[in-house]
XYZ file of C-alpha atoms in Angstrom:
738
model
C 0.235 45.161 227.093
C -2.141 47.694 225.524
C -1.652 51.434 225.738
C -4.242 52.022 228.447
C -2.877 49.377 230.798
C 0.664 50.559 230.159
C -0.118 54.016 231.513
C -2.029 52.539 234.441
C 1.076 50.514 235.310
C 3.328 53.562 234.974
C 0.993 55.534 237.241
C 1.311 52.877 239.939
C 5.076 52.853 239.556
C 5.217 56.580 240.145
C 3.040 56.477 243.235
C 5.409 53.861 244.612
C 8.309 56.250 244.091
C 10.213 53.914 241.781
C 11.294 56.495 239.232
C 12.502 58.984 241.840
C 14.643 56.331 243.450
C 15.919 55.101 240.101
C 17.157 58.489 238.981
C 18.905 58.949 242.329
C 20.841 55.698 242.048
C 23.806 55.271 244.364
C 26.536 53.644 242.313
C 27.834 51.038 244.799
C 24.448 49.345 244.962
C 23.756 49.355 241.216
C 24.784 46.143 239.444
C 27.091 46.239 236.449
C 25.012 45.405 233.402
C 24.454 46.274 229.769
C 21.082 47.624 228.733
C 20.375 46.687 225.135
C 17.358 48.844 224.359
C 16.028 47.288 221.182
C 12.415 47.652 220.144
C 11.632 44.294 221.742
C 13.445 44.817 225.055
C 11.432 43.864 228.139
C 13.456 45.971 230.616
C 11.152 48.421 232.481
C 13.521 51.280 231.672
C 13.730 50.257 228.025
C 10.010 49.608 227.722
C 9.264 53.079 229.022
C 12.009 54.611 226.908
C 10.941 52.828 223.737
C 7.237 53.548 224.118
C 7.577 57.186 225.009
C 10.364 58.021 222.585
C 9.477 55.750 219.669
C 5.789 56.627 220.089
C 4.579 53.523 218.329
C 4.201 49.855 219.015
C 6.952 47.501 217.758
C 6.337 46.368 214.191
C 7.223 42.675 213.967
C 7.021 42.704 210.184
C 9.872 45.190 209.832
C 12.775 43.575 207.994
C 15.809 43.027 210.173
C 19.382 43.945 209.261
C 22.067 41.329 209.169
C 23.015 39.658 212.426
C 25.683 41.518 214.349
C 29.089 39.872 214.501
C 29.641 40.963 218.112
C 27.669 42.144 221.122
C 29.900 45.145 222.022
C 31.031 43.591 225.294
C 34.265 42.534 223.608
C 34.851 45.845 221.779
C 38.224 47.498 222.214
C 39.330 50.961 221.025
C 41.541 51.024 217.951
C 41.720 54.746 217.199
C 42.276 57.791 219.443
C 38.759 59.050 218.580
C 36.907 55.753 219.072
C 33.944 56.209 221.448
C 34.013 54.685 224.907
C 33.358 50.960 224.884
C 31.049 49.011 227.158
C 34.030 47.896 229.217
C 35.321 51.461 229.511
C 31.931 52.889 230.526
C 31.639 50.228 233.206
C 35.152 51.091 234.368
C 34.232 54.776 234.617
C 31.153 53.825 236.583
C 33.229 51.734 238.957
C 35.801 54.514 239.456
C 33.136 57.109 240.202
C 31.327 54.796 242.617
C 34.173 55.224 245.099
C 34.748 58.944 244.476
C 33.907 61.274 247.344
C 31.312 63.142 245.305
C 29.205 60.019 244.919
C 29.574 58.319 248.305
C 27.863 60.943 250.467
C 24.358 59.654 249.825
C 23.407 62.854 247.941
C 21.194 62.108 244.924
C 23.212 62.216 241.750
C 23.076 61.383 238.048
C 25.500 61.229 235.154
C 24.251 63.453 232.332
C 27.161 62.870 229.970
C 29.786 60.122 229.773
C 31.800 60.388 226.558
C 35.358 60.132 225.368
C 37.617 62.988 226.441
C 39.256 63.397 223.077
C 43.054 63.676 223.053
C 44.691 66.902 221.940
C 44.106 67.574 218.262
C 47.796 67.729 217.393
C 48.365 64.310 218.922
C 45.462 62.790 216.964
C 46.621 64.346 213.694
C 50.042 62.726 213.982
C 48.851 59.358 215.270
C 49.225 56.449 212.851
C 47.716 53.001 212.940
C 50.002 50.648 214.845
C 51.128 53.333 217.291
C 50.033 53.053 220.930
C 46.779 54.818 221.731
C 46.921 57.955 223.870
C 45.652 57.487 227.446
C 41.929 56.815 227.349
C 39.913 59.310 229.370
C 36.228 59.972 229.900
C 34.557 63.371 230.069
C 31.762 63.251 232.634
C 29.113 65.838 233.442
C 27.345 64.940 236.669
C 24.669 66.474 238.837
C 25.211 65.940 242.558
C 22.406 67.479 244.552
C 21.900 70.995 243.150
C 25.406 71.271 241.682
C 26.862 70.449 238.270
C 30.354 68.971 238.061
C 32.627 68.537 235.030
C 35.008 65.634 235.582
C 37.765 63.926 233.638
C 38.288 60.261 234.463
C 41.543 58.543 233.504
C 40.350 55.032 232.717
C 43.783 53.437 233.175
C 44.864 55.090 236.418
C 41.471 55.785 237.985
C 42.381 59.442 238.533
C 39.447 61.865 238.614
C 40.083 65.548 237.888
C 37.538 68.309 238.399
C 37.264 71.258 236.058
C 35.733 74.368 237.648
C 33.518 72.179 239.790
C 30.903 72.876 240.849
C 29.995 74.867 237.732
C 29.028 78.504 238.373
C 27.587 79.567 235.026
C 24.011 79.833 233.854
C 22.380 76.730 232.496
C 22.256 73.030 233.247
C 23.359 69.851 231.460
C 21.119 68.163 228.932
C 18.437 65.976 230.467
C 18.919 62.268 230.935
C 16.505 59.816 229.351
C 15.479 58.752 232.841
C 14.493 62.318 233.685
C 12.491 62.628 230.492
C 10.683 59.390 231.273
C 10.032 60.529 234.838
C 8.550 63.804 233.614
C 5.975 61.983 231.485
C 4.423 60.570 234.628
C 5.247 63.135 237.336
C 1.974 65.092 236.825
C -0.060 61.980 237.650
C 1.391 61.954 241.187
C -0.293 65.319 241.823
C -3.868 65.188 243.102
C -4.791 68.613 241.696
C -3.684 67.565 238.241
C -5.683 64.354 238.431
C -8.797 66.278 239.515
C -8.296 68.667 236.589
C -8.243 65.769 234.118
C -11.182 63.954 235.690
C -13.241 67.158 235.800
C -12.968 67.287 232.006
C -14.610 63.882 231.799
C -11.356 62.199 230.720
C -9.936 58.956 232.075
C -6.425 59.332 233.480
C -5.394 56.199 231.628
C -6.232 57.897 228.319
C -3.820 60.785 228.929
C -0.130 61.108 228.133
C 1.983 64.088 229.215
C 5.138 65.047 227.373
C 8.115 66.999 228.809
C 8.833 70.358 227.171
C 11.933 72.374 227.971
C 10.869 75.834 229.057
C 13.804 78.020 228.068
C 14.683 80.963 230.278
C 12.597 84.066 230.792
C 13.947 85.149 234.169
C 10.908 84.365 236.304
C 9.958 80.896 237.468
C 13.053 79.506 235.741
C 15.395 81.338 238.110
C 17.327 79.269 240.676
C 15.458 76.046 239.920
C 15.773 73.373 237.253
C 12.249 73.145 235.910
C 10.337 71.737 232.981
C 6.861 72.127 231.597
C 4.546 69.355 230.540
C 1.794 69.385 227.953
C -0.817 66.655 227.876
C -2.667 64.839 225.129
C -5.524 62.400 224.754
C -4.450 58.996 223.448
C -7.932 57.588 222.973
C -8.584 56.336 219.455
C -5.158 57.036 217.943
C -1.439 56.533 218.495
C -0.991 60.031 217.045
C -1.749 61.709 220.355
C 0.012 64.913 219.236
C -3.105 65.722 217.202
C -5.271 65.597 220.352
C -3.817 68.278 222.662
C -5.546 69.211 225.897
C -5.104 72.855 225.013
C -4.193 75.393 227.684
C -3.213 72.798 230.296
C 0.423 73.350 231.262
C 2.185 71.823 234.247
C 5.380 73.282 235.709
C 7.511 70.582 237.371
C 10.738 70.705 239.384
C 13.170 68.415 237.539
C 15.120 67.613 240.710
C 12.288 66.892 243.138
C 9.802 65.637 240.503
C 7.157 67.758 242.236
C 4.498 69.804 240.460
C 5.055 73.519 241.122
C 2.160 75.045 239.219
C -0.779 74.057 237.048
C -2.131 76.469 234.456
C -5.479 75.541 232.925
C -6.699 78.219 230.516
C -8.232 76.112 227.760
C -11.344 74.535 229.207
C -13.493 76.133 226.518
C -11.367 74.605 223.769
C -12.468 71.110 222.690
C -9.976 68.296 222.328
C -9.626 67.552 218.595
C -11.023 64.237 217.412
C -9.013 61.191 216.397
C -10.512 60.750 212.919
C -7.905 60.464 210.150
C -4.960 60.935 212.516
C -3.521 57.407 212.356
C -0.557 57.143 209.980
C 0.443 53.480 210.399
C 0.533 51.455 207.200
C -1.317 48.534 208.751
C -4.194 50.785 209.799
C -4.683 52.572 206.501
C -6.857 51.310 203.661
C -3.861 50.556 201.455
C -3.574 47.617 199.074
C -1.409 46.659 196.114
C -4.031 48.241 193.879
C -3.478 51.617 195.563
C 0.317 51.383 195.373
C 1.646 54.237 193.257
C 5.128 52.861 192.655
C 6.710 49.515 192.082
C 9.554 48.766 194.512
C 13.096 49.829 193.596
C 16.168 48.109 194.981
C 19.848 48.873 194.416
C 21.843 45.681 193.993
C 25.643 45.339 194.090
C 26.649 42.012 192.522
C 30.294 42.510 193.503
C 29.461 43.735 196.985
C 29.828 47.231 198.426
C 32.751 49.473 197.500
C 33.282 50.662 201.064
C 34.741 48.988 204.134
C 34.471 49.814 207.833
C 37.750 48.979 209.552
C 37.982 48.518 213.314
C 34.270 49.394 213.706
C 34.678 53.141 213.021
C 37.083 53.880 210.149
C 35.188 54.179 206.863
C 37.030 53.847 203.538
C 35.289 54.343 200.206
C 36.583 55.246 196.740
C 38.973 58.132 197.379
C 37.662 58.965 200.878
C 38.446 57.877 204.411
C 37.038 59.210 207.684
C 36.353 58.260 211.285
C 32.701 57.888 212.252
C 31.154 57.627 215.704
C 27.744 58.087 217.329
C 27.495 60.732 220.040
C 24.733 61.234 222.635
C 24.553 64.997 222.062
C 25.625 65.583 218.443
C 24.144 62.399 217.000
C 26.967 61.573 214.602
C 30.529 62.914 214.558
C 32.677 62.662 211.423
C 36.396 63.157 212.014
C 39.755 62.972 210.266
C 38.158 63.383 206.832
C 40.768 62.870 204.124
C 40.645 62.438 200.359
C 43.031 60.685 197.981
C 44.472 62.885 195.252
C 44.629 60.889 191.975
C 47.404 63.090 190.552
C 49.792 63.308 193.511
C 48.785 59.943 195.013
C 48.667 61.685 198.399
C 45.901 61.331 200.968
C 45.130 64.905 201.957
C 43.380 66.492 204.940
C 39.997 68.134 204.383
C 38.209 68.317 207.750
C 39.283 67.395 211.259
C 35.789 67.210 212.721
C 32.196 67.946 211.726
C 28.864 67.487 213.492
C 25.512 69.066 214.371
C 26.298 71.451 217.213
C 22.795 72.677 218.033
C 19.194 72.796 216.823
C 17.038 75.803 217.718
C 13.265 75.501 217.208
C 11.239 78.571 218.296
C 7.443 78.535 217.929
C 5.681 81.766 217.021
C 2.804 81.908 219.477
C 3.296 84.350 222.396
C 0.347 83.041 224.431
C 0.805 81.673 227.945
C 0.641 78.033 226.852
C 3.098 78.473 223.972
C 5.595 81.318 224.465
C 8.194 79.043 226.105
C 8.302 76.518 223.252
C 11.745 77.449 221.963
C 13.643 74.189 221.972
C 17.383 73.494 221.845
C 17.171 69.889 220.727
C 20.846 68.936 221.124
C 21.750 70.776 224.312
C 18.477 70.095 226.118
C 17.365 66.648 224.944
C 20.498 65.140 223.389
C 20.236 64.737 219.629
C 21.976 61.369 219.778
C 19.942 60.179 222.754
C 16.823 60.758 220.669
C 18.194 58.822 217.691
C 15.966 55.923 216.790
C 16.951 52.524 215.350
C 16.836 52.892 211.580
C 14.306 50.775 209.691
C 15.959 48.602 207.015
C 14.639 48.975 203.445
C 12.848 52.218 204.354
C 15.211 54.431 206.359
C 18.148 52.854 204.556
C 18.362 50.684 201.417
C 19.134 46.977 201.312
C 22.831 47.576 200.664
C 23.356 49.559 203.893
C 25.676 48.711 206.764
C 24.730 49.756 210.288
C 26.527 51.171 213.305
C 25.297 51.083 216.903
C 25.622 53.780 219.530
C 26.913 52.811 222.975
C 25.896 55.359 225.611
C 25.666 55.627 229.375
C 22.445 55.802 231.384
C 22.068 58.169 234.345
C 23.558 55.594 236.719
C 26.510 54.960 234.415
C 25.181 51.722 232.969
C 26.090 51.293 229.288
C 23.253 50.712 226.863
C 23.158 50.109 223.121
C 21.138 52.056 220.587
C 21.100 49.517 217.770
C 21.261 50.534 214.112
C 21.616 54.204 214.993
C 23.662 55.034 211.889
C 23.632 53.546 208.415
C 26.217 53.792 205.648
C 25.358 53.006 202.046
C 26.230 53.752 198.443
C 23.604 55.668 196.545
C 22.855 55.919 192.843
C 19.801 57.858 191.722
C 20.577 58.119 188.036
C 22.530 61.337 188.547
C 25.440 62.316 186.329
C 29.002 62.876 187.552
C 30.058 64.645 184.377
C 29.202 64.514 180.694
C 29.789 66.031 177.266
C 28.353 65.230 173.850
C 29.879 66.995 170.885
C 27.614 68.790 168.441
C 27.237 67.048 165.044
C 28.386 70.210 163.297
C 31.934 69.583 164.568
C 32.083 66.147 162.976
C 33.594 64.728 166.201
C 31.512 61.778 167.450
C 31.954 62.202 171.222
C 29.438 61.154 173.850
C 31.139 60.774 177.212
C 29.091 60.366 180.426
C 29.989 59.241 183.938
C 27.430 58.146 186.526
C 27.428 59.748 189.957
C 27.589 57.283 192.847
C 27.855 58.678 196.379
C 28.402 57.369 199.887
C 25.788 58.381 202.461
C 26.112 58.401 206.242
C 22.647 58.725 207.801
C 21.015 59.013 211.191
C 17.477 59.933 212.226
C 16.389 61.414 215.535
C 12.836 61.621 216.834
C 12.917 64.590 219.195
C 9.401 64.424 220.571
C 6.995 64.989 217.704
C 9.611 65.978 215.087
C 11.869 63.648 213.128
C 15.192 64.862 211.767
C 17.154 63.001 209.099
C 20.824 63.950 208.903
C 22.852 62.863 205.865
C 26.516 63.366 205.128
C 27.017 62.522 201.471
C 30.481 62.041 199.982
C 31.103 62.414 196.247
C 34.092 61.118 194.327
C 34.783 64.623 193.002
C 35.730 65.750 196.519
C 32.413 67.345 197.471
C 30.708 66.701 200.838
C 27.004 67.462 201.112
C 25.381 67.936 204.534
C 21.637 67.474 204.276
C 18.842 67.918 206.824
C 15.397 66.399 206.358
C 12.375 67.327 208.495
C 9.473 64.957 208.965
C 7.367 63.594 211.812
C 4.348 65.257 213.363
C 3.492 68.912 213.844
C 3.179 70.457 217.283
C -0.418 71.681 217.117
C -2.785 73.665 219.310
C -6.449 73.116 219.911
C -9.027 75.678 218.810
C -12.773 76.168 218.843
C -12.736 76.714 215.083
C -13.677 73.940 212.696
C -13.633 75.999 209.514
C -11.909 79.164 208.318
C -15.274 80.884 207.873
C -15.678 80.839 211.655
C -12.560 82.890 212.330
C -13.536 86.242 213.793
C -12.646 89.507 212.032
C -12.189 93.018 213.373
C -13.827 96.156 212.003
C -11.165 96.468 209.304
C -11.838 92.940 208.141
C -8.617 91.503 209.516
C -8.852 87.943 210.775
C -7.989 87.020 214.347
C -4.341 86.030 214.674
C -4.264 82.230 214.842
C -0.440 82.039 214.931
C -0.697 79.290 212.349
C -2.916 77.414 209.927
C -6.190 75.601 210.532
C -5.251 72.069 209.436
C -8.299 70.084 210.483
C -11.320 70.533 212.699
C -10.159 72.145 215.984
C -6.465 71.832 215.015
C -4.027 74.687 214.315
C -0.479 74.048 213.121
C 1.615 76.767 214.741
C 4.223 78.688 212.711
C 7.785 77.893 213.774
C 11.403 77.878 212.653
C 14.132 75.248 212.577
C 17.821 76.149 212.732
C 20.501 73.474 212.534
C 24.006 74.744 213.290
C 26.965 72.696 212.084
C 30.462 72.733 213.574
C 33.009 72.381 210.741
C 36.650 72.206 211.769
C 38.076 72.353 208.265
C 41.775 71.511 207.976
C 42.475 72.053 204.282
C 45.916 70.487 203.720
C 46.611 71.067 207.406
C 45.289 73.147 210.308
C 46.579 76.624 209.366
C 43.869 78.072 207.167
C 42.267 81.412 206.306
C 38.680 82.388 205.532
C 38.156 84.326 202.312
C 34.962 86.092 201.294
C 34.876 86.281 197.506
C 32.395 88.996 196.537
C 30.911 89.314 193.080
C 30.852 93.007 192.270
C 29.416 94.829 189.282
C 32.042 96.734 187.362
C 30.956 99.512 184.992
C 32.874 99.756 181.744
C 34.528 102.968 180.644
C 32.952 104.909 177.748
C 34.100 103.373 174.471
C 35.779 100.430 176.200
C 33.240 97.818 175.144
C 29.740 97.388 173.751
C 29.001 96.054 177.257
C 27.937 98.485 179.969
C 28.900 96.278 182.907
C 30.311 92.940 183.979
C 31.014 91.053 187.215
C 34.365 90.669 188.891
C 35.486 88.653 191.911
C 36.895 90.627 194.854
C 38.696 88.539 197.462
C 38.846 89.681 201.080
C 40.735 87.625 203.668
C 39.087 87.726 207.102
C 41.570 89.061 209.634
C 39.483 88.641 212.798
C 36.286 86.932 213.881
C 34.019 89.869 213.078
C 35.194 89.682 209.471
C 33.923 86.108 209.456
C 30.385 86.941 210.620
C 28.275 86.482 207.474
C 24.627 87.223 206.745
C 23.666 85.690 203.430
C 21.995 87.900 200.853
C 20.912 87.398 197.256
C 21.968 90.978 196.622
C 25.465 90.451 197.995
C 26.474 87.300 196.081
C 29.614 85.768 197.508
C 31.613 82.596 197.815
C 33.109 81.555 201.121
C 36.497 79.881 200.849
C 38.706 78.214 203.428
C 42.215 78.244 201.975
C 45.696 77.085 202.875
C 47.960 79.898 201.702
C 50.996 77.737 202.430
C 50.098 75.225 199.725
C 49.367 76.150 196.138
C 48.574 74.420 192.880
C 51.137 74.301 190.102
C 49.718 77.555 188.691
C 49.833 79.327 192.060
C 46.279 79.173 193.450
C 46.020 78.450 197.191
C 44.322 75.115 197.833
C 40.916 75.401 199.392
C 37.356 74.293 200.038
C 34.291 76.481 199.915
C 31.010 76.488 201.824
C 28.156 76.488 199.315
C 24.809 77.483 200.888
C 21.575 76.147 199.476
C 18.029 77.160 200.454
C 18.085 78.472 204.011
C 16.350 80.928 206.365
C 17.394 83.654 208.776
C 15.915 84.379 212.183
C 13.609 87.412 212.254
C 13.211 87.505 216.037
C 14.261 90.546 218.046
C 17.821 90.081 219.299
C 16.613 91.042 222.793
C 13.882 88.394 222.777
C 14.938 85.901 225.494
C 14.817 82.874 223.162
C 16.928 84.695 220.574
C 19.490 85.650 223.224
C 19.940 81.946 223.876
C 19.840 81.190 220.150
C 22.064 84.121 219.141
C 24.221 81.722 217.129
C 21.492 82.031 214.458
C 22.032 85.802 214.113
C 24.448 84.982 211.269
C 24.460 82.067 208.845
C 28.261 81.760 208.934
C 30.723 82.364 211.762
C 34.458 81.720 211.833
C 36.310 81.255 215.118
C 39.801 80.121 216.070
C 39.925 76.488 217.140
C 39.293 76.073 220.855
C 38.641 72.618 222.238
C 36.156 74.012 224.768
C 34.067 75.787 222.115
C 32.059 73.087 220.359
C 28.426 73.655 221.339
C 26.911 76.736 219.683
C 24.379 77.201 222.496
C 26.996 76.666 225.203
C 28.045 73.573 227.119
C 25.123 74.012 229.527
C 22.174 74.902 227.335
C 19.222 73.944 229.506
C 17.786 77.204 230.971
C 20.941 79.073 229.972
C 20.801 82.857 229.742
C 22.682 83.035 226.451
C 25.924 84.138 228.101
C 28.091 81.301 226.740
C 27.184 80.947 223.074
C 28.968 81.120 219.756
C 27.812 84.739 219.447
C 29.524 85.621 222.739
C 32.781 83.876 221.805
C 32.893 85.556 218.406
C 32.629 89.027 219.940
C 36.152 88.572 221.309
C 37.223 89.274 217.721
C 40.263 87.006 217.833
C 42.699 86.626 214.952
C 41.682 84.032 212.360
C 44.106 84.582 209.480
C 46.465 81.642 208.908
C 45.154 80.008 212.066
C 43.497 76.737 212.963
C 39.911 77.890 212.358
C 36.389 76.504 212.714
C 33.547 77.421 210.369
C 29.999 77.341 211.747
C 27.125 77.120 209.292
C 23.441 77.443 210.198
C 20.857 75.885 207.920
C 17.385 77.324 208.525
C 13.729 76.615 207.728
C 10.658 78.822 208.164
C 7.658 76.528 208.512
C 4.140 77.814 207.916
C 2.138 74.584 208.301
C -0.318 73.516 205.617
C -2.946 70.808 205.360
C -0.551 68.501 203.532
C 1.410 68.338 206.812
C -1.538 66.584 208.501
C -1.498 64.070 210.141
C 2.200 63.437 209.431
C 4.556 65.543 207.344
C 6.151 64.616 204.022
C 9.882 65.151 204.386
C 11.204 68.589 203.461
C 14.957 68.963 203.041
C 17.721 71.462 202.568
C 21.486 71.207 202.466
C 24.841 72.873 201.989
C 28.042 71.712 200.327
C 31.721 71.670 201.158
C 33.243 71.829 197.692
C 36.894 71.768 196.617
C 38.106 75.020 195.087
C 41.564 74.821 193.495
C 42.210 71.870 195.784
C 42.954 69.497 192.888
C 45.059 70.204 189.816
C 42.157 69.194 187.573
C 38.875 67.304 187.606
C 39.584 64.522 190.154
C 37.112 62.104 188.521
C 38.493 62.489 185.024
C 39.522 58.832 185.039
C 36.192 57.583 186.421
C 34.856 54.634 184.462
C 31.464 54.634 182.746
C 29.004 51.820 183.283
C 29.090 48.952 180.802
C 26.382 46.428 180.105
C 28.460 43.532 181.448
C 28.901 45.351 184.805
C 25.207 45.318 185.592
C 22.990 42.251 185.952
C 19.698 42.233 184.128
C 16.867 41.348 186.476
C 13.676 39.819 185.185
C 10.665 42.124 185.111
C 7.281 40.850 186.154
C 4.660 41.644 183.532
C 1.873 43.912 184.681
C -1.558 43.622 183.154
C -3.551 46.759 182.512
């Protein structure tokens, strides 16, 4: 089915009321089934989901990963942190179908169905072979206008309510079904259709995309609403580059009814489609234009890692539990490293994941001021994860892991190949030393650096995020964020910079961005990715230490030197001591130590957070978006462990007022010395678009490290072996003529 006919079909579906009835499913009448939403699925729900979220037609020439050895129906949990299985999700669905909340005929939807993780202390002491703790599901449901937080005991069928209905600001993250419904809801409104037709545009050439609208205290009060921006699809699959500027539709998420239409951009032309297609098959690319010959990493002896019981990853000196999550994307838990000297397997981190992503755009105009996204809490970072493309997203030697999630009616569905795990070697060096000839000692010792990468990619609307967790044999963990995808652009009357108007002082009109192509402005924006890091260095009782580098002046006559640097260690006593704004002019290290365990020479064992390139928010703290995103006011926070405090923007982020965020919790100023603590790190990007970002952006990345500091007695990869010629096969090289 081509693009035009697809939207015509969707339009008919909406007028028949199918989507409204689907998202108001009554459990007893919904069959038990498994939705396997692969790129080739023919299910109406999956077809809509795949087209609107993948934003491109299936590519039959993509290489396929190895055939799965099971279909998930037979999966069973083997670890206390294993995600809910297909059988368990169906059981939860069955239990809720007879619960009083869901039998009244009131429209309802399940926004979250995930494992209710057992108490941390129980998980820490659990060993393989022991019985699993009772399996429970954490459910967030909307029933009519109310939000309910439920815990479902899968074995007993007991359903407990926690502060239900919820009486705090904000709503749960949207379901995929709601997002799909919002893409077509405007077309059920006659005024909207007349607006499109009056522009001389065919309805079948238009796509509308749902945009969370934040909270500004006006139309967002007492109603769950969303805004929709529309684009012209004619002539390109890259519809983001063809915005119908100034046309904004406000829709009630519950009733699916259009509340208001704002049309302020009729004088602004829709940008053309020329040079906007980015698909390989549509570009004039041949072998003669190829810049690089292909590179492939081969492992003649097979991979060095194993995945036990579907979720326990073991590689070199590392082991950790890995699971997909509909909100966080990927959760890494029970991270432990083997000490080569003591032969102990030691705790490093109990749990780590992306807690929230805050993306404010810097255009205060009526059609743009509300674009201040919270990608995890509003859209579900894991729900937006796309199947990874073998050989391109991940190398040939990768293994894959699927996500099993629940749809709005409780039906389990599979997101295939959501996560990949692979060993990486890029010619980097683990350690080396060559002795100078003047010593007469002929030493040349080098060790290659091979790492293990855990990767996922999420396409949240126009933007693509690549999240890597990279494990090194020296005990370091690197968390890396890559940004790619397509810019959110605005239409303009300008086709060239020389047309931009200037005032009497010669200052150009504020465009709020960069003119990228004819009639296209890339709007300035920020990205903030906040990580939750429950470090347990040799156990849960840790302290946070800020190690400042201070200049020390020498005394007269003490030394030919006038000054030197010294390290000043300050242990954070309370949460406010752990609120850190990074500064080049206040150089510091940030250690998490276990004062109850020391090395043989007396240093407390620890890990340190090592920031790389990052950015800080410059928005006014009283700006409504920044109130909601106040967790970006600092780059580092430290809080005492609290099972209920995991989401930096609050449990209910959608239209929240910012009254339940990391910044609010931290103001309680609780004790954090020698406590079970959580470190929060925010990695930021300022993005001033440039022409090289058009029509699709080259990936830009940044990262931070978790690095051992006095954790080991000495270099833990001292005994690492170098590569030898007989270890590596020699592949034939095809001759290339000039």
